[in-house]
mmCIF file of C-alpha atoms in Angstrom:
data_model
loop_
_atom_site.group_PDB
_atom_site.id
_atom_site.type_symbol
_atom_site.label_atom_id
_atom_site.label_comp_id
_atom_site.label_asym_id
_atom_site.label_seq_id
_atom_site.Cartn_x
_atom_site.Cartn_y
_atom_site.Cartn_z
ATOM 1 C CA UNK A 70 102.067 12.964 -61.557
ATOM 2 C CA UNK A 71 101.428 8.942 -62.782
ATOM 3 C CA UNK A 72 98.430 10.520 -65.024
ATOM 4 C CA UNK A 73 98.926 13.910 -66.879
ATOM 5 C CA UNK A 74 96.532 14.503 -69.522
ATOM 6 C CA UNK A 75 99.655 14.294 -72.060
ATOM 7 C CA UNK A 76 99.609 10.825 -70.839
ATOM 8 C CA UNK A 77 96.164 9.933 -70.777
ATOM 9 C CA UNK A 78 95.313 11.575 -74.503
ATOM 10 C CA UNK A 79 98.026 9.614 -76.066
ATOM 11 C CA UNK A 80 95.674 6.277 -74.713
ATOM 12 C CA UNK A 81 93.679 4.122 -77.028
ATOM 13 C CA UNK A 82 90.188 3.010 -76.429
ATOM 14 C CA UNK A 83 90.825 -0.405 -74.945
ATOM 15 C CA UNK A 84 93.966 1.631 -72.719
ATOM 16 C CA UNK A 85 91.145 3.962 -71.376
ATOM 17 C CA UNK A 86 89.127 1.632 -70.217
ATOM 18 C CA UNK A 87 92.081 0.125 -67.967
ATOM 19 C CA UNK A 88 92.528 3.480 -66.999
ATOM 20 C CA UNK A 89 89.053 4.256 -65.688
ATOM 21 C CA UNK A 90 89.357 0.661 -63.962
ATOM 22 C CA UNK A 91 92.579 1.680 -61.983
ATOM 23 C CA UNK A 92 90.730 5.306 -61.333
ATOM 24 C CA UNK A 93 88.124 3.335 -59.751
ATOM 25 C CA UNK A 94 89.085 0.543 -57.869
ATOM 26 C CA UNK A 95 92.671 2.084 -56.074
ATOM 27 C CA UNK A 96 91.981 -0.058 -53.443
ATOM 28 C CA UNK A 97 92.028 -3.263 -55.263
ATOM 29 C CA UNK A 98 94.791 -2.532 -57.856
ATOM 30 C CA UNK A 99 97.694 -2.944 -54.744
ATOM 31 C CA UNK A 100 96.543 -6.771 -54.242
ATOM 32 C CA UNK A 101 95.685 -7.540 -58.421
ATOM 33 C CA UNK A 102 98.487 -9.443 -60.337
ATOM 34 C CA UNK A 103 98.471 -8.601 -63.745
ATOM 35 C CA UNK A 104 97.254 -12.121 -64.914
ATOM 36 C CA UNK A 105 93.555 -11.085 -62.550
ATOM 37 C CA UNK A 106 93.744 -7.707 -64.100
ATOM 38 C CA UNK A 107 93.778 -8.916 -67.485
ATOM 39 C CA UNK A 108 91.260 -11.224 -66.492
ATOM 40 C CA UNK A 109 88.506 -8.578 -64.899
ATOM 41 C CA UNK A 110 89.283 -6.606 -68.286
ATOM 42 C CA UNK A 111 88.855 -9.227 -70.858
ATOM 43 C CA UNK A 112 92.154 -8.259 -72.409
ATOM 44 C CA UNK A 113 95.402 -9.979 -72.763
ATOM 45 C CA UNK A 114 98.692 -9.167 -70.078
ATOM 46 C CA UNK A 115 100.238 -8.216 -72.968
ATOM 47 C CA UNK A 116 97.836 -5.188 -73.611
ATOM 48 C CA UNK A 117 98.651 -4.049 -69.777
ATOM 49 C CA UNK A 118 102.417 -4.307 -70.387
ATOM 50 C CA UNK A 119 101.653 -1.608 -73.152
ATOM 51 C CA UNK A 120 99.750 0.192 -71.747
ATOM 52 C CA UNK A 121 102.304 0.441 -68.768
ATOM 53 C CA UNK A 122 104.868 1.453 -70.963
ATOM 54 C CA UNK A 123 102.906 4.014 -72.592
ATOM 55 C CA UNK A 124 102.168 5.666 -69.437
ATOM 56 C CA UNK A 125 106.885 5.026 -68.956
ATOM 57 C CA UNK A 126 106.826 2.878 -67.160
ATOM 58 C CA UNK A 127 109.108 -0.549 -67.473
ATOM 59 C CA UNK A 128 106.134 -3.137 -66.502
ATOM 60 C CA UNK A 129 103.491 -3.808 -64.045
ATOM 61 C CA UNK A 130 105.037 -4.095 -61.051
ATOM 62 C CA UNK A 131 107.038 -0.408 -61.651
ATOM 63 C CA UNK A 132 103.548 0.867 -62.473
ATOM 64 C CA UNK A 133 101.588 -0.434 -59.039
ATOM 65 C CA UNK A 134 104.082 0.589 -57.042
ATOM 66 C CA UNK A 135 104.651 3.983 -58.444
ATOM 67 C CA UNK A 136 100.896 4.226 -58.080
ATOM 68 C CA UNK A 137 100.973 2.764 -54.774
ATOM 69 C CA UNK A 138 103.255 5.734 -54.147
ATOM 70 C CA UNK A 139 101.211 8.528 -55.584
ATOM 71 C CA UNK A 140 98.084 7.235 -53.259
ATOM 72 C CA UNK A 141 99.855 7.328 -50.275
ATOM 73 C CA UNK A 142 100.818 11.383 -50.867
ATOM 74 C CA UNK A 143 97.238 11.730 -51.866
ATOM 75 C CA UNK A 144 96.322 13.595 -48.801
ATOM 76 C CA UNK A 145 92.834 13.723 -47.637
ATOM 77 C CA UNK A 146 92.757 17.672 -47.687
ATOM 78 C CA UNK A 147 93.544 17.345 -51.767
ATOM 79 C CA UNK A 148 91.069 14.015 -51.890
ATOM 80 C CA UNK A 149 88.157 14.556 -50.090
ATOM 81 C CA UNK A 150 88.053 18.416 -49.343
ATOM 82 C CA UNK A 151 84.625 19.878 -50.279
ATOM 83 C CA UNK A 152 83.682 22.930 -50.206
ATOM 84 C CA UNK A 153 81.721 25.042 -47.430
ATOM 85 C CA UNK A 154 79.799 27.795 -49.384
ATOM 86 C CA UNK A 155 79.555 29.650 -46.115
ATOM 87 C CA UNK A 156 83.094 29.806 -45.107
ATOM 88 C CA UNK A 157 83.977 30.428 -48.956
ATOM 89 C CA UNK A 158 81.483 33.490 -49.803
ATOM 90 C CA UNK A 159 84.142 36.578 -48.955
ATOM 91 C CA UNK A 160 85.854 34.928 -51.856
ATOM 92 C CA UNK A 161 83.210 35.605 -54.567
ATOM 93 C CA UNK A 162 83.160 39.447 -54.465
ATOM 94 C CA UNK A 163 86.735 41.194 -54.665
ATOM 95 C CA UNK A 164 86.681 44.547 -55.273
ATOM 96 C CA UNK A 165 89.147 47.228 -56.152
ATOM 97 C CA UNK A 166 88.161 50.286 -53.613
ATOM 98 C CA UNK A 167 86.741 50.565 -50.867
ATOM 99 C CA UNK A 168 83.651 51.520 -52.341
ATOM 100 C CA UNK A 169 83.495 48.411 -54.098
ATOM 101 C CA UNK A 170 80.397 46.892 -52.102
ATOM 102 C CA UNK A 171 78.347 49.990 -52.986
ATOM 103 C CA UNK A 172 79.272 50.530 -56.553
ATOM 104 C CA UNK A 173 78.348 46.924 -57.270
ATOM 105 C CA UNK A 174 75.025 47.822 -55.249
ATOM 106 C CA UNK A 175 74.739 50.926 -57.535
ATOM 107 C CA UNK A 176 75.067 48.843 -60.509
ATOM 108 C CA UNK A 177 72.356 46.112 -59.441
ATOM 109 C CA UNK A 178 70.155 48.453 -58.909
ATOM 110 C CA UNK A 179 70.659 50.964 -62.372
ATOM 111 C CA UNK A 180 70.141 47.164 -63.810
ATOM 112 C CA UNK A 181 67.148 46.657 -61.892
ATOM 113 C CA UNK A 182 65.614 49.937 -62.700
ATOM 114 C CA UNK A 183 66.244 49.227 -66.811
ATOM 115 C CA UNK A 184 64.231 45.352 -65.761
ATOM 116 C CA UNK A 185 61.403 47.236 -63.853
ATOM 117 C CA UNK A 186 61.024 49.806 -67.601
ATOM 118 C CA UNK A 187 61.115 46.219 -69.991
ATOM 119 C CA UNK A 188 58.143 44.925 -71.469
ATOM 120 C CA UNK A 189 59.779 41.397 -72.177
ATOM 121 C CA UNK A 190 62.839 39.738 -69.837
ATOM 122 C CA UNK A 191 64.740 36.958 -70.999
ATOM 123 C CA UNK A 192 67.236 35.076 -69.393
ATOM 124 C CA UNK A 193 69.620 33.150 -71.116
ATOM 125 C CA UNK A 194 72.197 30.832 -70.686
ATOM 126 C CA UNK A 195 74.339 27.451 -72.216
ATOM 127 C CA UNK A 196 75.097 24.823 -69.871
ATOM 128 C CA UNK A 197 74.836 24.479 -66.006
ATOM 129 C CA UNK A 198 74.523 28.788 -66.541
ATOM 130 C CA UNK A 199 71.495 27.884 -68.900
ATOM 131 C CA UNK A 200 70.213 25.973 -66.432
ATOM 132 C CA UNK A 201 70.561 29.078 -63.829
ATOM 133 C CA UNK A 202 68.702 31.002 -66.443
ATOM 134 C CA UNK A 203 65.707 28.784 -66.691
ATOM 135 C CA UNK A 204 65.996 28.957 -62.917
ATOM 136 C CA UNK A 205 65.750 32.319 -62.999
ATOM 137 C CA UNK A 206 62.870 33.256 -65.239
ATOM 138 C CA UNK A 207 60.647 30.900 -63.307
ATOM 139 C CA UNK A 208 62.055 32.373 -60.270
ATOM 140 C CA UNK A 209 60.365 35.867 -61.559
ATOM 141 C CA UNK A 210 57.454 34.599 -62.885
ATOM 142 C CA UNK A 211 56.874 33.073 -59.694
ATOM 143 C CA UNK A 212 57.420 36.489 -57.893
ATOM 144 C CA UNK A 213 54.844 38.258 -60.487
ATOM 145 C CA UNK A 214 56.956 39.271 -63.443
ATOM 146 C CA UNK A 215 56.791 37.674 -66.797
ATOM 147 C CA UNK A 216 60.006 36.558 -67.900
ATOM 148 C CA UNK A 217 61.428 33.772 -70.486
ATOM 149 C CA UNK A 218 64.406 31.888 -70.976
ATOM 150 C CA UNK A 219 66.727 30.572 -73.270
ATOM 151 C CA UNK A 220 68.966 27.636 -72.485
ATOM 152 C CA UNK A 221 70.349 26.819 -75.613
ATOM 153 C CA UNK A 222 72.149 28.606 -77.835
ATOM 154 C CA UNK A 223 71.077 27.529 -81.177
ATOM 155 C CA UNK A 224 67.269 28.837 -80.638
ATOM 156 C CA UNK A 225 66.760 30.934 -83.113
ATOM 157 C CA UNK A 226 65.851 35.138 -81.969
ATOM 158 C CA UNK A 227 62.717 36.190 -83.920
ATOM 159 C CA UNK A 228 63.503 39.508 -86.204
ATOM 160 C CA UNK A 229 61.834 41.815 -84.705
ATOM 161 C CA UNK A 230 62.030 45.459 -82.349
ATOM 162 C CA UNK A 231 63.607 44.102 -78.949
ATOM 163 C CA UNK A 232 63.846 47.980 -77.887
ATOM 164 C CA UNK A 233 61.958 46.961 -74.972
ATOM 165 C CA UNK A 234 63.981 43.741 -74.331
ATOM 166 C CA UNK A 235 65.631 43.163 -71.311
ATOM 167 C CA UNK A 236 68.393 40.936 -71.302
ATOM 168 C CA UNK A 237 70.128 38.729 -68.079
ATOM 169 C CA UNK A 238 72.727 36.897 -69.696
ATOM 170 C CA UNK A 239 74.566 34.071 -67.633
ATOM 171 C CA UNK A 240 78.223 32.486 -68.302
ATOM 172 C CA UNK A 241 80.761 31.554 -66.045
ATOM 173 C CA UNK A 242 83.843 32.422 -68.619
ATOM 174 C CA UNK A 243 81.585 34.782 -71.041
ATOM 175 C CA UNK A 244 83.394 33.492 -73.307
ATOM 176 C CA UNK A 245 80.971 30.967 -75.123
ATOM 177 C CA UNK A 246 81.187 31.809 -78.931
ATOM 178 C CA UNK A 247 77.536 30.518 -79.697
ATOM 179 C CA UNK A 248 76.338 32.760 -77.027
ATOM 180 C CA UNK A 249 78.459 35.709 -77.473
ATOM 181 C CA UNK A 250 76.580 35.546 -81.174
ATOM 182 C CA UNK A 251 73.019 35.183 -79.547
ATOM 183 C CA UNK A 252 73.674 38.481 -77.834
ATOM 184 C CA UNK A 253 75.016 40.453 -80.326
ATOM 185 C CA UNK A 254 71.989 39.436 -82.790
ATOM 186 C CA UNK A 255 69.730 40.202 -79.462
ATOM 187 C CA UNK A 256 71.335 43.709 -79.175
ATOM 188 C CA UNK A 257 71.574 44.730 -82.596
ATOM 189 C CA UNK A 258 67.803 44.265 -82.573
ATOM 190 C CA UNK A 259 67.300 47.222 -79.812
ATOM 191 C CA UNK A 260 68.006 44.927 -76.299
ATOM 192 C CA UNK A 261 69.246 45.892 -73.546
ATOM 193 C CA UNK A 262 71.996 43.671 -71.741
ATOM 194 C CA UNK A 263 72.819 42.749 -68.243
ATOM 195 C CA UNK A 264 75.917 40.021 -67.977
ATOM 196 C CA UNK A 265 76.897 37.946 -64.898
ATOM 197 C CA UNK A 266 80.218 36.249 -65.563
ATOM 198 C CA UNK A 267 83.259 34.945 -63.502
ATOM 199 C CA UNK A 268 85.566 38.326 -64.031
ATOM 200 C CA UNK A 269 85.215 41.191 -65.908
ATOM 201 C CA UNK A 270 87.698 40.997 -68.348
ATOM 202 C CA UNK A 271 85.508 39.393 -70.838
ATOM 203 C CA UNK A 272 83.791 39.409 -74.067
ATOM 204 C CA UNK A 273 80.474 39.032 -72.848
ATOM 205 C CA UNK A 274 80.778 41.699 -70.355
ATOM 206 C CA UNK A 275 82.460 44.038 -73.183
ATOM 207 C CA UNK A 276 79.095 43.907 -74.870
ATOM 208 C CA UNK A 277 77.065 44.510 -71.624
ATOM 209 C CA UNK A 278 75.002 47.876 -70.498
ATOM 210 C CA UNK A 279 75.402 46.606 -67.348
ATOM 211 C CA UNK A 280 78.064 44.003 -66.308
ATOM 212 C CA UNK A 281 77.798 42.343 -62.863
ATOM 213 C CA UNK A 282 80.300 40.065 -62.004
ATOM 214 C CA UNK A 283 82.106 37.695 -59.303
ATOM 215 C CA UNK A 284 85.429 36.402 -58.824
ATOM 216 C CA UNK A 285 86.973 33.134 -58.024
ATOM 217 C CA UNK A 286 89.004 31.163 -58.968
ATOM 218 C CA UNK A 287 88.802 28.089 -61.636
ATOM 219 C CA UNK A 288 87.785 24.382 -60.328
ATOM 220 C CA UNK A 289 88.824 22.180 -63.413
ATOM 221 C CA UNK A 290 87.954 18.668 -63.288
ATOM 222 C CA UNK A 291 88.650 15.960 -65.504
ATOM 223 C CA UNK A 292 85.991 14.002 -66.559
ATOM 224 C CA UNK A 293 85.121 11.202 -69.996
ATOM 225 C CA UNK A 294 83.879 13.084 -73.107
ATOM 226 C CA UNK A 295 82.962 11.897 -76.446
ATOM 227 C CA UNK A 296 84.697 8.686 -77.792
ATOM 228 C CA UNK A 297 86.432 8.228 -74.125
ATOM 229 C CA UNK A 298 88.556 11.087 -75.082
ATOM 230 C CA UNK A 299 89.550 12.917 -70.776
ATOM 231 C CA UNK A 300 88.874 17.065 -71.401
ATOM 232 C CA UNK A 301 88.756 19.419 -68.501
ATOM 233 C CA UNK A 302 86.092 21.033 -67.052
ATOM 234 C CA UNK A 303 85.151 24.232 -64.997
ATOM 235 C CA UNK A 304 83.333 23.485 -61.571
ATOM 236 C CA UNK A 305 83.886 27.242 -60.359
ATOM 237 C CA UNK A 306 80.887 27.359 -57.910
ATOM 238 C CA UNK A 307 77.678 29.101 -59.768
ATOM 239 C CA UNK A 308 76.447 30.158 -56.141
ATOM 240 C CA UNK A 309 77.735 33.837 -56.392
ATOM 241 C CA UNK A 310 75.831 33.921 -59.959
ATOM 242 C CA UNK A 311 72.931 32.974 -58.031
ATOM 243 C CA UNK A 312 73.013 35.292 -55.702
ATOM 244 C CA UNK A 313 73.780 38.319 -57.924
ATOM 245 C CA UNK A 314 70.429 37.544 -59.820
ATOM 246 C CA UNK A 315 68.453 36.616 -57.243
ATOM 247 C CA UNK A 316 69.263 39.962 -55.287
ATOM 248 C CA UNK A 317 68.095 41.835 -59.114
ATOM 249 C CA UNK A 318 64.712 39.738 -59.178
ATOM 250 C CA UNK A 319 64.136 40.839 -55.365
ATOM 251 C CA UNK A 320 64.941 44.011 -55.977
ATOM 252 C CA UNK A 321 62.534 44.446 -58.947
ATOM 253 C CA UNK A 322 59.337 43.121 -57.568
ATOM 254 C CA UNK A 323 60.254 44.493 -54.160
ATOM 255 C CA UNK A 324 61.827 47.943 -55.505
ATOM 256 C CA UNK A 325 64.351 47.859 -52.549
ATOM 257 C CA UNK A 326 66.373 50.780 -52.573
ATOM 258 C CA UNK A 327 68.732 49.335 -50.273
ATOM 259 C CA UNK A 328 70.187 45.533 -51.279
ATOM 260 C CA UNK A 329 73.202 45.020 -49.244
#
């Protein structure tokens, strides 16, 4: 691979921009001397020599053409594959009996029954899942429920009886130590807690009442952070998320027995 993340961490500031050039403009780099690359960068042919060699190679032209090389086994299935939700959605649910549909079913609905009982729903959330839980409270509200939301996790919980609390808790890894502290304060104060989390075998859904979740697998993308620093991130779909708590909201205005 010409750009492992060993690689591309060990790069300097002025490096990572040359980088992100390359990323961006394949189709140019095959034609560029180093002399016009230099040039379109403002830096010297000297800083491209290093940062060739940093990345092990001997000089330039080694570098284009073993990049040359890794386009042209870029295939366009690993390129420019996206996703079709529809063909993809018998891959969100995998259960481990054949009863699997209908005990998930069973445990939407003993989740729904504990929303329909609360005086006070929140959903809550960090990230593209806090997003989802804004989503979601106005999503209820609009269907005749109260509900709030929380999409940060440094909102402070006010001290006080959450016995009739209802809780909808969002996180793709339910992992998120910020989070995983909301909900323990939230439950130690009386709340009940529904989690819906990628996997089971989590802290978040250790903590749970009720824990709904889906399973597929990680999407990790890399993608600029602070200070040009390259970390990974997940883009697991948040559709089956979706659809778990939309089916509960449904299900508690409508009180559908039967969801599936």
């Amino acid at each position: 691979m010409l750009f492992t993340q060993e690689k591309i961490n060990k790069l300097n500031a002025i490096e990572m921009d040359i980088y992100l050039f390359i990323e961006n403009h394949s189709d140019e780099i095959e034609d560029m001397k180093i002399r016009e690359l230099a040039s379109v960068l403002h830096v010297s042919t000297a800083t491209i020599l290093r940062f060739c060699k940093k990345l092990g190679y001997s000089g330039y032209a080694e570098f284009k053409f073993k990049y040359k090389e890794s386009l042209m086994h870029a295939t366009p299935s690993n390129v420019e594959k996206f996703p079709n939700p529809a063909e993809d959605s018998e891959k969100y649910f995998k259960f481990e009996s054949t009863h699997g549909a209908d005990e998930l079913e069973q445990k939407i609905l003993e989740a729904v029954a504990l929303m329909q009982k609360a005086t006070k729903i929140i959903f809550i959330g960090d990230g593209t899942s806090g997003v989802l839980a804004k989503y979601g409270a106005l999503f209820l509200t609009t269907m005749g429920k109260s509900a709030q939301y929380i999409d940060s996790s440094f909102i402070p919980i006010p001290v006080e009886d959450h016995s009739n609390t209802f809780i909808i808790a969002l996180s793709v890894s339910g992992e998120t130590g910020a989070l995983i502290n909301r909900l323990e304060g939230f439950k130690s104060l009386g709340a009940t807690l529904t989690t819906i989390t990628n996997g089971k075998d989590n802290t978040m859904s250790k903590l749970a009442d009720i824990a709904l979740y889906y399973d597929i697998p990680k999407e990790e993308f890399m993608v600029i952070g602070p200070q040009k620093s390259v970390i990974r991130v997940n883009g697991a779909s948040q559709i089956p998320a979706m659809y778990l708590m939309e089916t509960m909201i449904k299900a508690c205005v409508k009180k559908t027995k039967k969801l599936m």
